Coordinates of C-alpha atoms in Angstrom, one line a residue:
X1 CA -8.7 3.6 18.6
X2 CA -10.6 4.3 21.8
X3 CA -10.3 4.5 25.5
X4 CA -11.3 3.0 28.9
X5 CA -12.5 3.9 32.3
X6 CA -10.9 7.2 32.5
X7 CA -13.4 8.3 29.9
X8 CA -14.6 11.7 31.1
X9 CA -11.1 12.9 32.1
X10 CA -9.7 11.9 28.7
X11 CA -12.1 13.8 26.5
X12 CA -10.0 16.9 26.5
X13 CA -9.6 18.0 22.9
X14 CA -8.1 20.9 21.2
X15 CA -11.0 23.3 21.0
X16 CA -12.2 23.9 17.4
X17 CA -10.8 20.7 16.1
X18 CA -12.8 18.6 18.6
X19 CA -16.0 20.5 18.1
X20 CA -16.1 20.0 14.3
X21 CA -13.9 16.9 14.1
X22 CA -11.9 18.6 11.4
X23 CA -8.4 17.2 10.7
X24 CA -5.6 19.6 11.1
X25 CA -4.0 20.5 7.8
X26 CA -0.6 19.0 8.7
X27 CA -2.2 15.8 10.1
X28 CA -4.2 15.4 6.9
X29 CA -1.0 15.0 4.9
X30 CA 1.4 12.1 5.2
X31 CA 5.0 12.0 4.1
X32 CA 5.7 15.7 4.2
X33 CA 9.4 16.6 3.6
X34 CA 11.5 15.9 6.8
X35 CA 12.8 18.9 8.7
X36 CA 16.5 18.6 10.0
X37 CA 15.3 17.4 13.4
X38 CA 13.1 14.6 12.3
X39 CA 15.6 13.7 9.5
X40 CA 18.2 13.1 12.1
X41 CA 16.1 10.8 14.2
X42 CA 15.9 7.0 14.1
X43 CA 13.8 4.7 16.3
X44 CA 15.4 1.3 17.1
X45 CA 12.6 0.5 19.6
X46 CA 9.2 1.7 20.6
X47 CA 6.8 0.4 23.3
X48 CA 3.4 1.7 22.3
X49 CA 0.5 1.3 24.6
X50 CA -3.2 2.2 24.2
X51 CA -6.3 2.0 26.3
X52 CA -9.3 2.1 24.1
X53 CA -12.8 2.9 25.4
X54 CA -15.6 2.2 22.9
X55 CA -18.2 3.7 25.2
X56 CA -16.6 7.2 25.1
X57 CA -15.0 6.7 21.7
X58 CA -11.7 7.8 23.1
X59 CA -8.2 6.6 23.8
X60 CA -5.2 7.1 26.1
X61 CA -1.7 6.3 25.0
X62 CA 1.9 6.1 26.0
X63 CA 4.8 5.9 23.7
X64 CA 8.2 4.9 25.2
X65 CA 10.7 5.7 22.5
X66 CA 14.4 4.8 22.1
X67 CA 15.6 7.6 19.8
X68 CA 19.0 8.0 18.2
X69 CA 20.2 11.1 16.3
X70 CA 22.9 11.3 13.7
X71 CA 23.5 15.0 14.1
X72 CA 23.6 17.1 17.4
X73 CA 20.1 18.1 18.6
X74 CA 18.7 20.2 21.4
X75 CA 15.1 19.3 20.3
X76 CA 13.2 16.3 19.1
X77 CA 9.9 16.3 17.1
X78 CA 7.1 13.9 16.4
X79 CA 3.9 14.2 14.3
X80 CA 0.7 14.1 16.3
X81 CA -2.8 15.3 15.6
X82 CA -3.2 18.4 17.8
X83 CA -6.7 17.3 18.9
X84 CA -5.0 15.2 21.5
X85 CA -4.0 16.5 24.9
X86 CA -0.5 15.8 26.1
X87 CA -0.6 14.3 29.7
X88 CA 3.2 14.4 30.1
X89 CA 6.6 13.9 28.5
X90 CA 9.8 12.7 30.1
X91 CA 13.4 12.4 28.8
X92 CA 15.6 9.6 30.3
X93 CA 13.2 9.4 33.2
X94 CA 13.2 13.2 33.9
X95 CA 9.7 14.7 33.7
X96 CA 9.5 17.9 31.6
X97 CA 7.6 21.0 32.4
X98 CA 4.7 21.6 30.0
X99 CA 6.6 24.7 28.7
X100 CA 9.2 22.3 27.2
X101 CA 6.8 21.0 24.5
X102 CA 4.3 22.5 22.1
X103 CA 2.0 21.1 19.4
X104 CA 0.0 23.9 17.9
X105 CA -0.4 22.5 14.4
X106 CA 0.5 18.8 14.5
X107 CA 4.3 18.9 14.9
X108 CA 5.0 18.0 18.5
X109 CA 8.3 19.7 19.4
X110 CA 10.2 18.8 22.6
X111 CA 13.0 20.9 24.0
X112 CA 15.5 18.6 25.6
X113 CA 16.9 19.2 29.1
X114 CA 20.4 18.3 27.7
X115 CA 21.5 18.4 24.1
X116 CA 22.1 15.1 22.3
X117 CA 25.5 14.6 20.6
X118 CA 25.6 12.9 17.2
X119 CA 25.3 9.2 17.5
X120 CA 23.8 9.3 21.0
X121 CA 20.4 8.1 22.2
X122 CA 17.6 9.1 24.6
X123 CA 14.6 7.5 26.1
X124 CA 11.5 9.6 25.5
X125 CA 8.1 8.9 27.1
X126 CA 5.0 10.7 25.7
X127 CA 1.5 10.3 27.2
X128 CA -1.5 11.6 25.4
X129 CA -5.3 11.2 25.3
X130 CA -8.4 12.3 23.5
X131 CA -10.9 11.2 20.8
X132 CA -9.4 10.4 17.4
X133 CA -10.9 11.6 14.2
X134 CA -13.9 9.5 13.1
X135 CA -13.5 8.3 9.5
X136 CA -16.4 9.4 7.4
X137 CA -15.8 6.8 4.7
X138 CA -13.1 4.4 5.8
X139 CA -10.7 3.3 4.5
X140 CA -10.6 6.2 1.9
X141 CA -11.1 8.8 4.6
X142 CA -8.6 8.0 7.3
X143 CA -9.5 7.7 11.0
X144 CA -11.4 5.5 13.4
X145 CA -14.5 3.5 12.8
X146 CA -16.6 2.9 15.9
X147 CA -19.2 0.3 14.9
X148 CA -21.3 -2.5 16.4
X149 CA -21.3 -6.2 15.5
X150 CA -24.6 -7.7 14.4
X151 CA -25.2 -8.8 18.0
X152 CA -24.5 -5.3 19.4
X153 CA -20.9 -5.6 20.7
X154 CA -18.2 -2.9 20.1
X155 CA -16.3 -3.2 16.8
X156 CA -13.4 -0.8 16.3
X157 CA -10.9 -0.2 13.5
X158 CA -8.3 2.3 12.5
X159 CA -7.3 3.0 8.8
X160 CA -5.0 5.9 8.2
X161 CA -3.1 5.2 4.9
X162 CA -3.6 8.7 3.3
X163 CA -3.3 10.7 6.5
X164 CA -0.6 8.7 8.4
X165 CA 0.2 7.4 11.8
X166 CA -0.1 10.8 13.5
X167 CA -3.9 10.5 13.4
X168 CA -3.7 8.5 16.7
X169 CA -0.1 8.2 18.0
X170 CA 3.0 10.4 18.0
X171 CA 5.2 9.1 15.2
X172 CA 7.6 10.1 12.5
X173 CA 5.0 10.2 9.7
X174 CA 7.3 9.6 6.8
X175 CA 7.9 6.4 4.7
X176 CA 11.6 6.5 5.4
X177 CA 11.2 6.3 9.2
X178 CA 10.5 2.7 10.3
X179 CA 10.6 1.4 13.9
X180 CA 13.2 -1.2 14.5
X181 CA 11.1 -3.2 17.0
X182 CA 7.6 -2.4 18.1
X183 CA 6.1 -3.6 21.4
X184 CA 2.4 -2.9 21.1
X185 CA 0.0 -3.3 24.1
X186 CA -3.7 -2.6 23.6
X187 CA -6.1 -2.5 26.6
X188 CA -9.8 -3.0 25.9
X189 CA -12.9 -3.9 27.8
X190 CA -12.9 -7.6 28.8
X191 CA -14.6 -9.8 26.2
X192 CA -13.0 -7.9 23.3
X193 CA -9.8 -8.9 21.5
X194 CA -7.2 -6.5 20.1
X195 CA -5.8 -8.1 16.9
X196 CA -2.4 -6.6 16.3
X197 CA 0.8 -6.5 14.3
X198 CA 3.4 -9.2 14.5
X199 CA 3.4 -12.0 17.1
X200 CA 1.1 -12.3 20.1
X201 CA 3.3 -12.2 23.2
X202 CA 0.5 -12.7 25.7
X203 CA -2.7 -11.3 27.3
X204 CA -3.6 -10.1 30.7
X205 CA -7.1 -9.7 32.3
X206 CA -7.8 -7.6 35.4
X207 CA -10.6 -5.3 36.7
X208 CA -12.8 -5.8 33.7
X209 CA -10.1 -5.0 31.1
X210 CA -8.0 -7.1 28.8
X211 CA -4.5 -6.2 27.6
X212 CA -3.2 -7.8 24.4
X213 CA 0.6 -7.7 23.9
X214 CA 2.1 -7.8 20.4
X215 CA 5.6 -7.6 19.0
X216 CA 6.5 -6.6 15.4
X217 CA 9.8 -5.9 13.6
X218 CA 10.2 -3.0 11.3
X219 CA 6.6 -2.1 10.8
X220 CA 5.5 0.3 8.1
X221 CA 4.1 3.3 10.1
X222 CA 0.7 3.4 8.4
X223 CA 0.5 -0.4 8.8
X224 CA 0.4 -0.1 12.6
X225 CA -3.3 -0.6 13.5
X226 CA -5.9 -1.1 16.2
X227 CA -8.5 -3.7 15.2
X228 CA -10.8 -4.6 18.1
X229 CA -13.9 -6.8 18.4
X230 CA -15.3 -9.9 20.1
X231 CA -13.1 -11.9 17.8
X232 CA -12.7 -15.7 17.4
X233 CA -9.4 -17.0 16.0
X234 CA -9.3 -19.4 13.0
X235 CA -5.8 -20.6 11.9
X236 CA -3.8 -22.9 9.7
X237 CA -0.2 -23.7 9.1
X238 CA 1.3 -23.1 5.7
X239 CA 4.4 -25.1 4.6
X240 CA 6.4 -22.7 2.5
X241 CA 8.5 -23.8 -0.5
X242 CA 11.3 -21.9 1.3
X243 CA 11.4 -24.5 4.1
X244 CA 9.6 -22.6 6.8
X245 CA 6.2 -23.0 8.3
X246 CA 4.0 -19.9 8.5
X247 CA 1.0 -19.4 10.8
X248 CA -2.1 -18.1 8.9
X249 CA -4.4 -16.5 11.4
X250 CA -7.8 -14.9 11.0
X251 CA -9.7 -13.0 13.7
X252 CA -13.4 -13.0 12.7
X253 CA -16.7 -12.3 14.3
X254 CA -18.3 -15.1 16.3
X255 CA -21.5 -15.3 14.1
X256 CA -19.6 -16.0 10.8
X257 CA -20.4 -19.3 9.0
X258 CA -17.5 -21.8 9.4
X259 CA -17.6 -22.5 5.7
X260 CA -16.9 -18.9 4.9
X261 CA -14.1 -18.7 7.4
X262 CA -12.5 -21.8 5.9
X263 CA -12.9 -20.5 2.4
X264 CA -11.0 -17.4 3.3
X265 CA -8.2 -19.3 5.1
X266 CA -7.8 -21.6 2.1
X267 CA -7.7 -18.7 -0.2
X268 CA -4.9 -17.0 1.8
X269 CA -2.8 -20.1 1.5
X270 CA -3.3 -20.1 -2.3
X271 CA -2.3 -16.4 -2.5
X272 CA 0.7 -17.1 -0.4
X273 CA 1.8 -19.9 -2.8
X274 CA 1.4 -17.5 -5.8
X275 CA 3.4 -14.6 -4.3
X276 CA 6.2 -16.9 -3.1
X277 CA 6.4 -18.4 -6.6
X278 CA 6.2 -15.2 -8.6
X279 CA 7.9 -12.6 -6.3
X280 CA 9.7 -14.4 -3.4
X281 CA 9.4 -15.5 0.2
X282 CA 6.8 -14.0 2.5
X283 CA 8.6 -11.2 4.3
X284 CA 7.1 -11.8 7.7
X285 CA 7.2 -15.6 7.9
X286 CA 8.7 -15.5 11.4
X287 CA 5.6 -13.6 12.6
X288 CA 2.3 -14.5 10.8
X289 CA 0.0 -14.1 7.9
X290 CA -2.9 -12.2 9.6
X291 CA -6.3 -10.8 8.9
X292 CA -9.0 -9.2 11.1
X293 CA -12.6 -8.7 10.1
X294 CA -13.4 -5.0 10.1
X295 CA -16.5 -2.8 9.6
X296 CA -14.8 -1.1 6.6
X297 CA -13.7 -2.7 3.4
X298 CA -10.0 -3.3 4.0
X299 CA -6.4 -2.0 4.4
X300 CA -2.9 -3.5 4.2
X301 CA -1.9 -3.4 7.9
X302 CA 1.4 -5.2 8.3
X303 CA 0.8 -8.9 9.2
X304 CA -2.8 -8.1 10.2
X305 CA -4.7 -7.0 7.1
X306 CA -8.1 -5.5 7.5
X307 CA -10.8 -7.5 5.8
X308 CA -14.4 -6.4 5.3
X309 CA -15.5 -7.9 2.0
X310 CA -18.1 -10.2 3.5
X311 CA -16.8 -13.4 2.0
X312 CA -18.0 -12.3 -1.5
X313 CA -17.2 -15.0 -4.1
X314 CA -16.0 -13.8 -7.5
X315 CA -16.7 -15.8 -10.7
X316 CA -12.9 -16.3 -11.0
X317 CA -12.9 -18.3 -7.7
X318 CA -11.1 -15.9 -5.3
X319 CA -11.7 -13.1 -2.9
X320 CA -10.2 -10.0 -4.8
X321 CA -10.0 -7.9 -1.6
X322 CA -8.1 -10.4 0.5
X323 CA -5.7 -11.1 -2.3
X324 CA -5.1 -7.4 -3.0
X325 CA -4.5 -6.4 0.6
X326 CA -2.3 -9.4 1.1
X327 CA -0.1 -8.4 -1.8
X328 CA 0.8 -5.2 0.0
X329 CA 2.9 -7.3 2.4
X330 CA 5.4 -7.3 -0.5
X331 CA 4.4 -4.0 -2.2
X332 CA 4.1 -1.5 0.7
X333 CA 5.3 -3.3 3.9
X334 CA 8.5 -5.0 2.6
X335 CA 9.2 -2.6 -0.3
X336 CA 8.0 0.9 0.7
X337 CA 7.9 3.9 -1.5
X338 CA 10.6 6.4 -0.5
X339 CA 8.2 9.3 -1.0
X340 CA 4.4 9.7 -1.0
X341 CA 4.7 10.8 -4.7
X342 CA 5.9 7.3 -5.6
X343 CA 2.7 5.5 -4.3
X344 CA 2.2 3.7 -7.6
X345 CA 5.0 1.4 -6.6
X346 CA 2.6 0.1 -3.9
X347 CA -0.7 0.2 -5.7
X348 CA 0.2 -0.3 -9.3
X349 CA 2.5 -3.3 -8.8
X350 CA 0.1 -4.8 -6.3
X351 CA -3.0 -4.2 -8.6
X352 CA -1.1 -6.1 -11.4
X353 CA -0.7 -9.0 -9.1
X354 CA -4.4 -9.8 -9.5
X355 CA -4.4 -10.4 -13.3
X356 CA -1.1 -12.2 -12.8
X357 CA -2.6 -14.4 -10.0
X358 CA -5.5 -15.2 -12.3
X359 CA -3.1 -16.2 -15.1
X360 CA -1.2 -18.4 -12.6
X361 CA -4.5 -19.9 -11.3
X362 CA -6.9 -20.0 -14.2
X363 CA -5.0 -19.3 -17.4
X364 CA -4.7 -16.7 -20.1
X365 CA -8.4 -15.8 -20.6
X366 CA -8.9 -14.8 -16.9
X367 CA -5.7 -12.7 -17.2
X368 CA -6.9 -10.9 -20.4
X369 CA -10.3 -10.2 -19.0
X370 CA -8.9 -8.6 -15.8
X371 CA -6.4 -6.5 -17.7
X372 CA -9.1 -5.3 -20.1
X373 CA -11.1 -4.1 -17.1
X374 CA -8.1 -2.3 -15.8
X375 CA -7.5 -0.7 -19.2
X376 CA -10.9 0.9 -19.3
X377 CA -10.1 2.7 -16.0
X378 CA -6.9 4.3 -17.1
X379 CA -7.3 8.1 -17.2
X380 CA -3.8 9.5 -17.7
X381 CA -4.6 13.1 -16.8
X382 CA -1.8 13.4 -14.2
X383 CA 1.6 11.7 -14.0
X384 CA 1.9 8.4 -12.1
X385 CA 4.7 9.8 -10.0
X386 CA 5.9 13.2 -9.0
X387 CA 8.7 14.7 -11.1
X388 CA 10.1 16.2 -7.9
X389 CA 11.0 13.4 -5.5
X390 CA 10.2 15.6 -2.5
X391 CA 6.7 16.3 -3.7
X392 CA 3.6 14.5 -2.4
X393 CA 0.4 13.6 -4.1
X394 CA 1.2 14.7 -7.7
X395 CA -0.7 11.6 -8.8
X396 CA -4.0 12.9 -7.4
X397 CA -6.6 13.7 -10.0
X398 CA -9.1 16.5 -9.7
X399 CA -12.0 14.2 -10.8
X400 CA -11.0 10.9 -9.3
X401 CA -9.5 12.3 -6.1
X402 CA -7.2 9.6 -4.6
X403 CA -5.2 8.7 -7.7
X404 CA -7.1 6.2 -9.8
X405 CA -4.2 5.7 -12.2
X406 CA -1.8 4.6 -9.5
X407 CA -3.8 1.3 -9.5
X408 CA -4.9 0.8 -13.1
X409 CA -2.3 2.6 -15.1
X410 CA 0.3 1.2 -12.8
X411 CA -1.0 -2.3 -13.5
X412 CA -0.9 -1.7 -17.2
X413 CA 2.6 -0.2 -17.1
X414 CA 3.7 -3.4 -15.3
X415 CA 2.0 -5.6 -17.8
X416 CA 3.7 -3.8 -20.7
X417 CA 7.1 -4.1 -18.9
X418 CA 6.7 -7.8 -18.3
X419 CA 5.9 -8.5 -21.9
X420 CA 8.7 -6.2 -23.1
X421 CA 11.5 -7.8 -21.1
X422 CA 10.1 -11.4 -20.6
X423 CA 9.1 -13.4 -17.5
X424 CA 12.6 -14.3 -16.4
X425 CA 13.9 -10.7 -16.4
X426 CA 10.6 -9.5 -14.9
X427 CA 10.7 -11.8 -12.0
X428 CA 14.4 -11.1 -11.2
X429 CA 13.7 -7.3 -11.4
X430 CA 10.8 -7.7 -9.0
X431 CA 12.9 -9.7 -6.6
X432 CA 15.7 -7.1 -6.6
X433 CA 13.2 -4.3 -6.2
X434 CA 11.3 -5.9 -3.3
X435 CA 14.2 -7.6 -1.4
X436 CA 17.3 -5.6 -2.5
X437 CA 18.9 -8.9 -3.8
X438 CA 18.3 -11.5 -6.4
X439 CA 18.4 -14.5 -4.0
X440 CA 16.0 -13.7 -1.2
X441 CA 15.4 -16.4 1.5
X442 CA 13.9 -16.2 4.9
X443 CA 16.2 -14.3 7.2
X444 CA 18.6 -12.8 4.6
X445 CA 16.7 -9.5 3.7
X446 CA 15.2 -6.5 5.4
X447 CA 12.6 -3.9 4.3
X448 CA 13.7 -1.6 1.5
X449 CA 12.7 1.9 0.3
X450 CA 12.3 2.5 -3.4
X451 CA 11.7 5.1 -6.1
X452 CA 10.8 4.9 -9.7
X453 CA 14.4 5.7 -10.6
X454 CA 15.5 2.6 -8.5
X455 CA 13.1 0.4 -10.5
X456 CA 14.4 1.8 -13.8
X457 CA 18.0 1.1 -12.7
X458 CA 17.2 -2.4 -11.6
X459 CA 15.5 -3.3 -14.9
X460 CA 18.4 -1.8 -16.8
X461 CA 20.9 -3.9 -14.9
X462 CA 18.9 -7.1 -15.3
X463 CA 18.2 -6.6 -19.0
X464 CA 21.5 -5.0 -19.9
X465 CA 19.7 -2.1 -21.8
X466 CA 18.7 1.4 -20.8
X467 CA 15.1 1.7 -19.6
X468 CA 14.8 5.4 -18.7
X469 CA 12.8 6.0 -21.9
X470 CA 10.2 3.5 -20.7
X471 CA 9.8 4.9 -17.1
X472 CA 9.9 8.5 -18.2
X473 CA 7.2 8.2 -20.8
X474 CA 4.9 6.0 -18.7
X475 CA 5.5 7.3 -15.1
X476 CA 6.8 10.9 -15.3
X477 CA 4.5 12.0 -18.1
X478 CA 0.7 12.2 -17.9
X479 CA -0.3 11.5 -21.5
X480 CA 0.0 8.0 -22.9
X481 CA 2.3 7.3 -25.9
X482 CA 0.5 7.7 -29.2
X483 CA 1.3 5.4 -32.2
X484 CA 0.9 7.2 -35.5
X485 CA 0.4 5.0 -38.6
X486 CA 0.9 5.8 -42.3
X487 CA 0.1 3.3 -45.0
X488 CA 1.5 3.5 -48.5
X489 CA 0.7 0.4 -50.6
X490 CA 2.4 -2.5 -48.8
X491 CA 4.5 -0.2 -46.7
X492 CA 3.4 0.6 -43.1
X493 CA 5.3 3.5 -41.4
X494 CA 5.0 3.8 -37.6
X495 CA 6.0 6.6 -35.3
X496 CA 5.7 7.0 -31.5
X497 CA 4.8 10.3 -30.1
X498 CA 5.2 11.0 -26.4
X499 CA 5.6 13.9 -24.0
X500 CA 9.1 12.6 -23.0
X501 CA 12.2 14.1 -24.4
X502 CA 13.7 10.6 -24.8
X503 CA 13.0 8.5 -27.9
X504 CA 10.3 6.0 -27.1
X505 CA 11.8 2.8 -28.5
X506 CA 8.9 0.3 -27.8
X507 CA 8.9 -2.4 -30.4
X508 CA 5.5 -2.9 -32.2
X509 CA 4.1 -6.2 -33.3
X510 CA 1.9 -6.2 -36.4
X511 CA -0.2 -9.2 -37.5
X512 CA -0.6 -9.8 -41.2
X513 CA -2.7 -12.9 -41.9
X514 CA -1.1 -15.7 -39.8
X515 CA 2.3 -13.8 -39.6
X516 CA 3.4 -11.5 -36.8
X517 CA 6.0 -8.9 -37.9
X518 CA 8.0 -6.8 -35.5
X519 CA 9.0 -3.2 -36.0
X520 CA 12.0 -2.6 -33.7
X521 CA 11.3 1.2 -33.4
X522 CA 15.0 1.8 -32.5
X523 CA 14.6 5.6 -32.7
X524 CA 10.9 5.7 -32.1
X525 CA 10.1 5.1 -35.8
X526 CA 9.8 2.0 -37.9
X527 CA 8.7 0.7 -41.3
X528 CA 7.3 -2.7 -42.3
X529 CA 6.6 -4.3 -45.7
X530 CA 3.2 -6.0 -45.3
X531 CA 3.7 -8.0 -48.5
X532 CA 0.9 -6.5 -50.6
X533 CA -1.1 -3.3 -50.9
X534 CA -4.3 -5.3 -50.0
X535 CA -2.9 -6.9 -46.9
X536 CA -5.0 -6.3 -43.8
X537 CA -3.0 -5.6 -40.6
X538 CA -3.6 -5.5 -36.8
X539 CA -1.4 -3.4 -34.6
X540 CA -0.3 -5.0 -31.3
X541 CA -2.6 -8.0 -31.7
X542 CA -2.1 -9.3 -28.2
X543 CA -2.5 -5.9 -26.5
X544 CA 1.0 -5.9 -25.0
X545 CA 1.5 -2.1 -25.1
X546 CA -0.2 0.6 -23.1
X547 CA -0.9 3.4 -25.5
X548 CA -3.4 6.1 -26.3
X549 CA -6.7 4.6 -27.5
X550 CA -9.3 7.2 -28.8
X551 CA -12.1 4.6 -28.6
X552 CA -11.5 4.2 -24.8
X553 CA -11.2 7.9 -24.3
X554 CA -14.5 8.5 -26.1
X555 CA -16.2 5.7 -24.1
X556 CA -14.9 7.2 -20.8
X557 CA -16.3 10.7 -21.8
X558 CA -19.7 9.0 -22.6
X559 CA -19.8 7.3 -19.2
X560 CA -18.9 10.5 -17.3
X561 CA -21.7 12.3 -19.2
X562 CA -24.2 9.6 -18.4
X563 CA -23.2 9.7 -14.7
X564 CA -23.6 13.5 -14.6
X565 CA -27.0 13.2 -16.3
X566 CA -28.2 10.6 -13.8
X567 CA -27.3 12.9 -10.9
X568 CA -29.3 15.9 -12.3

């Protein structure tokens, strides 16, 4: 986000970082293990204020924190990109000398004038300013986008999922550290609108500047955003099956065609009906469903999703980007991964919601086509999730970079799970995972943090059978399960082979003529009598199981070779 009239004074950046716009090593990573100081800190309330100046591509900010600690502390610490200059810090109204704080590498450490006892709280004010990192390819490369609308007006957006909130404000950059209540004020040149998280409390205009006041409960840190432009507001009211009415609001550029705007608004209400039917109540129904048009493709900012897909119509009759980002209100903002290494719980479950939405909307063929597209993109070179819960980014792949499999393999793992346990158990498992209870209703749940182990436990409790074998083979191991076949006359022997130490007990369906036989595979092996030595058989005829497929592997290698040749 950027800054205002104080422009020249605020462009004080840390030397080498500012010159090259290189992101500090610590800032470039999100969700690093918590040190004892940050682990002890909680934030029941934060008043976060920005002044953003598109002309100088800079910002000035203040963060008024209410901080509690659960162990005695004589210091506090926040994550903040060291490119920013600190204007001042105070504790309980007492200004600190500059020697009381330091931020050499992105961990802003503050020495307190008085130690805090366990269970006590303090009011911390931090003021900072500077020019945030400019994203080279938002939203994949985190940072700010400073753009112009078609008619030449400023158009600004932040997107910082991979790098985290410390790219532009002092925060606790870890998925376990949410803010109880956020008051967000954004000051921009008059004529621009700052679309924000939560509920619009009001706006003030003075001296050529406009300040937009927002309030949001329990925001996901990377979901806090600045989205600024000469926006117009289009809105609708959605009557939920849960009895509440939810505002659906879209901040769009003034030149957009009304029919496009209405198409997107209608689509959002259809997606809302789907998610409430299949998963459960919209988590932020007391605030809004929100979107803001952005100069980059999109991002799941809580209650104000970034949308930059240009109203592209898909042959299936929906906007894939708007539907995907909206799904993150459940799978990221309500249910948040407990560590960065469990990102597949955000992306895989949400990616599966697209084929499932098409099944709900258009029927089986649309579902199968979407799943087949996902299957061709599964690489399985690295595990979906880290074996060490404290690790980050184990799902990253040397060739695909940001983990491709957390989307597409995650989607197929979820597909296989649903068909293994059935729709009723699947929906109940999702509800327990997302809401922490089987009977969510507006007002009776709060955001939860989850791991793969949590998901396995929930599915085991719902189904009444152990599921560690499933999650270990699909999530903790890189290679896909292989199904080995041996045919002797009418007898078909089957054996699963996986990298997991646990027997892979996935039942296998085999079609013979118009009959479908099932091999239970109780110990990872099975045998079926096909009826005759001449019987033709088809393994897994409805493609329920994610497994190694040499044909797909060969095709992927061919595609990579063709791409490499085209670049030469």
